[in-house]
């Protein structure tokens, strides 16, 4: 049996108080979706993912704080500062018919009327809209992820059709 696919949903920050609470930054949209996902795993500086049992999480100001049963003191949680928070991919709900997870866009072939443009290397959040970073033979191309330019997304076949011509000048 292979290890489950883990998805990064947040990051630990500084310890909070003296009773073993720690700040958490959510990478989910909306941010409070972080409250829905359990069990958690954590990863520090490229080490293997490790499970976290019995996590209590609550909102605090514009982020969250968590109490971890396995890390009882301020000193214990201080070791987690900067560690990623992950969940298994099967924990995520199925996206709605008009939604897609960014992870499902990665590696997709991007095609336009002229043929293959390249493959999705990354997705950026700009505030106004998301942007596909497409790796091409000539360099990277940024394609706004909006209906006007992205006309078809087929994650099952790893293919995205766009109305976009790169400006190489």
Tab-separated table of C-alpha atoms in Angstrom:
chain	number	residue	atom	x	y	z
A	1	UNK	CA	0.000	0.000	0.000
A	2	UNK	CA	1.377	3.414	-0.942
A	3	UNK	CA	1.350	6.469	1.273
A	4	UNK	CA	-1.687	8.697	0.818
A	5	UNK	CA	-1.339	11.909	-1.166
A	6	UNK	CA	-1.012	14.820	1.244
A	7	UNK	CA	-2.262	18.314	0.465
A	8	UNK	CA	-0.802	21.377	2.204
A	9	UNK	CA	-3.634	23.365	3.804
A	10	UNK	CA	-1.713	25.651	6.140
A	11	UNK	CA	1.391	26.431	8.122
A	12	UNK	CA	2.253	26.681	11.798
A	13	UNK	CA	3.410	30.003	13.188
A	14	UNK	CA	4.673	31.112	16.559
A	15	UNK	CA	3.618	29.597	19.877
A	16	UNK	CA	0.631	31.273	21.538
A	17	UNK	CA	0.672	31.567	25.305
A	18	UNK	CA	2.311	29.105	27.680
A	19	UNK	CA	-0.117	26.160	27.499
A	20	UNK	CA	1.008	24.671	24.183
A	21	UNK	CA	-1.180	26.560	21.700
A	22	UNK	CA	0.316	27.574	18.345
A	23	UNK	CA	-0.697	30.053	15.627
A	24	UNK	CA	-1.874	28.546	12.325
A	25	UNK	CA	-2.118	30.179	8.925
A	26	UNK	CA	-4.774	28.710	6.648
A	27	UNK	CA	-4.107	28.233	2.929
A	28	UNK	CA	-7.715	27.221	2.283
A	29	UNK	CA	-10.475	29.269	0.664
A	30	UNK	CA	-12.384	30.282	2.661
A	31	UNK	CA	-9.778	30.311	5.434
A	32	UNK	CA	-12.087	28.734	8.015
A	33	UNK	CA	-12.255	25.533	5.942
A	34	UNK	CA	-9.127	24.652	7.901
A	35	UNK	CA	-11.472	23.946	10.818
A	36	UNK	CA	-13.184	21.184	8.818
A	37	UNK	CA	-10.206	19.009	7.973
A	38	UNK	CA	-8.925	16.253	10.251
A	39	UNK	CA	-6.686	14.390	10.778
A	40	UNK	CA	-3.731	16.688	10.321
A	41	UNK	CA	-0.163	15.841	9.380
A	42	UNK	CA	2.877	18.085	9.652
A	43	UNK	CA	6.184	18.386	7.844
A	44	UNK	CA	9.263	20.322	8.905
A	45	UNK	CA	12.114	21.228	6.528
A	46	UNK	CA	11.713	18.354	4.069
A	47	UNK	CA	11.327	15.668	6.741
A	48	UNK	CA	8.661	12.976	6.265
A	49	UNK	CA	5.058	13.849	7.036
A	50	UNK	CA	4.027	12.898	10.579
A	51	UNK	CA	0.468	12.502	11.901
A	52	UNK	CA	-1.040	14.771	14.535
A	53	UNK	CA	-3.712	13.186	16.675
A	54	UNK	CA	-6.290	15.059	18.715
A	55	UNK	CA	-6.005	18.630	17.393
A	56	UNK	CA	-8.194	21.397	18.801
A	57	UNK	CA	-8.372	24.474	16.589
A	58	UNK	CA	-10.180	27.769	17.013
A	59	UNK	CA	-10.300	31.175	15.336
A	60	UNK	CA	-8.037	33.857	16.770
A	61	UNK	CA	-8.001	37.385	15.315
A	62	UNK	CA	-7.518	36.992	11.542
A	63	UNK	CA	-6.081	33.460	11.745
A	64	UNK	CA	-6.305	30.418	14.023
A	65	UNK	CA	-4.637	28.796	17.003
A	66	UNK	CA	-4.339	25.074	17.634
A	67	UNK	CA	-3.711	22.855	20.644
A	68	UNK	CA	-2.001	19.585	19.843
A	69	UNK	CA	-2.308	16.682	22.286
A	70	UNK	CA	1.168	15.476	21.296
A	71	UNK	CA	2.784	18.872	21.978
A	72	UNK	CA	1.783	19.959	25.470
A	73	UNK	CA	4.069	22.914	26.178
A	74	UNK	CA	5.150	26.159	24.547
A	75	UNK	CA	8.595	24.643	24.010
A	76	UNK	CA	7.094	21.588	22.278
A	77	UNK	CA	5.075	23.630	19.778
A	78	UNK	CA	7.968	26.061	19.194
A	79	UNK	CA	9.642	23.213	17.247
A	80	UNK	CA	6.729	23.283	14.775
A	81	UNK	CA	7.136	26.928	13.776
A	82	UNK	CA	7.163	27.069	9.965
A	83	UNK	CA	6.023	23.458	9.547
A	84	UNK	CA	3.400	22.741	6.911
A	85	UNK	CA	-0.029	21.420	7.875
A	86	UNK	CA	-1.285	18.709	5.547
A	87	UNK	CA	-4.333	16.518	5.090
A	88	UNK	CA	-4.914	13.459	2.953
A	89	UNK	CA	-6.348	14.211	-0.488
A	90	UNK	CA	-9.362	12.004	0.200
A	91	UNK	CA	-10.319	14.356	3.058
A	92	UNK	CA	-11.212	17.084	0.552
A	93	UNK	CA	-14.806	17.198	-0.648
A	94	UNK	CA	-15.517	16.664	-4.325
A	95	UNK	CA	-15.458	20.051	-6.076
A	96	UNK	CA	-18.679	21.402	-7.542
A	97	UNK	CA	-19.142	20.986	-11.295
A	98	UNK	CA	-17.832	24.522	-11.934
A	99	UNK	CA	-14.908	24.233	-9.501
A	100	UNK	CA	-11.468	22.640	-9.620
A	101	UNK	CA	-8.652	22.240	-7.113
A	102	UNK	CA	-5.400	23.952	-8.063
A	103	UNK	CA	-3.538	20.671	-7.558
A	104	UNK	CA	-5.630	19.160	-10.369
A	105	UNK	CA	-4.442	21.887	-12.775
A	106	UNK	CA	-0.751	21.171	-12.201
A	107	UNK	CA	0.865	19.420	-15.144
A	108	UNK	CA	-2.138	19.885	-17.420
A	109	UNK	CA	-1.316	20.379	-21.082
A	110	UNK	CA	-2.409	23.842	-22.224
A	111	UNK	CA	-3.547	24.146	-25.835
A	112	UNK	CA	-4.698	27.048	-27.995
A	113	UNK	CA	-5.783	27.227	-31.647
A	114	UNK	CA	-2.143	26.880	-32.752
A	115	UNK	CA	-1.549	23.653	-30.807
A	116	UNK	CA	0.195	22.841	-27.560
A	117	UNK	CA	1.289	25.941	-25.667
A	118	UNK	CA	2.888	24.141	-22.701
A	119	UNK	CA	2.068	22.673	-19.291
A	120	UNK	CA	0.760	24.266	-16.100
A	121	UNK	CA	3.709	24.767	-13.768
A	122	UNK	CA	1.978	26.803	-11.064
A	123	UNK	CA	-1.153	28.786	-10.230
A	124	UNK	CA	-0.920	32.276	-8.757
A	125	UNK	CA	-3.543	34.080	-6.708
A	126	UNK	CA	-3.531	37.742	-7.681
A	127	UNK	CA	-6.607	39.010	-5.885
A	128	UNK	CA	-8.537	39.850	-9.039
A	129	UNK	CA	-8.328	36.317	-10.455
A	130	UNK	CA	-6.068	33.285	-10.466
A	131	UNK	CA	-3.337	33.048	-13.100
A	132	UNK	CA	-1.946	29.902	-14.734
A	133	UNK	CA	1.839	29.804	-15.026
A	134	UNK	CA	2.441	27.800	-18.196
A	135	UNK	CA	5.917	26.422	-18.919
A	136	UNK	CA	6.619	26.579	-22.666
A	137	UNK	CA	9.662	25.869	-24.816
A	138	UNK	CA	10.275	29.641	-25.022
A	139	UNK	CA	9.749	30.416	-21.315
A	140	UNK	CA	6.849	30.983	-18.967
A	141	UNK	CA	3.497	32.362	-20.084
A	142	UNK	CA	0.935	33.813	-17.677
A	143	UNK	CA	-2.691	33.101	-18.583
A	144	UNK	CA	-5.511	34.664	-16.538
A	145	UNK	CA	-7.727	31.865	-15.214
A	146	UNK	CA	-11.008	33.469	-16.273
A	147	UNK	CA	-13.774	32.237	-18.553
A	148	UNK	CA	-12.825	34.744	-21.260
A	149	UNK	CA	-9.439	33.031	-21.772
A	150	UNK	CA	-9.843	29.520	-20.318
A	151	UNK	CA	-12.581	27.888	-22.361
A	152	UNK	CA	-12.301	24.249	-21.295
A	153	UNK	CA	-10.761	22.421	-18.329
A	154	UNK	CA	-10.550	18.628	-18.565
A	155	UNK	CA	-8.659	17.498	-15.469
A	156	UNK	CA	-9.435	13.833	-16.172
A	157	UNK	CA	-7.388	14.058	-19.384
A	158	UNK	CA	-5.017	16.735	-17.991
A	159	UNK	CA	-5.874	19.238	-20.744
A	160	UNK	CA	-6.851	22.924	-20.672
A	161	UNK	CA	-8.011	24.822	-23.765
A	162	UNK	CA	-7.281	28.562	-23.825
A	163	UNK	CA	-7.866	31.533	-26.087
A	164	UNK	CA	-4.468	33.087	-25.525
A	165	UNK	CA	-1.534	34.029	-27.706
A	166	UNK	CA	1.776	34.632	-25.939
A	167	UNK	CA	3.489	37.936	-26.626
A	168	UNK	CA	7.131	36.983	-27.211
A	169	UNK	CA	8.277	40.437	-28.238
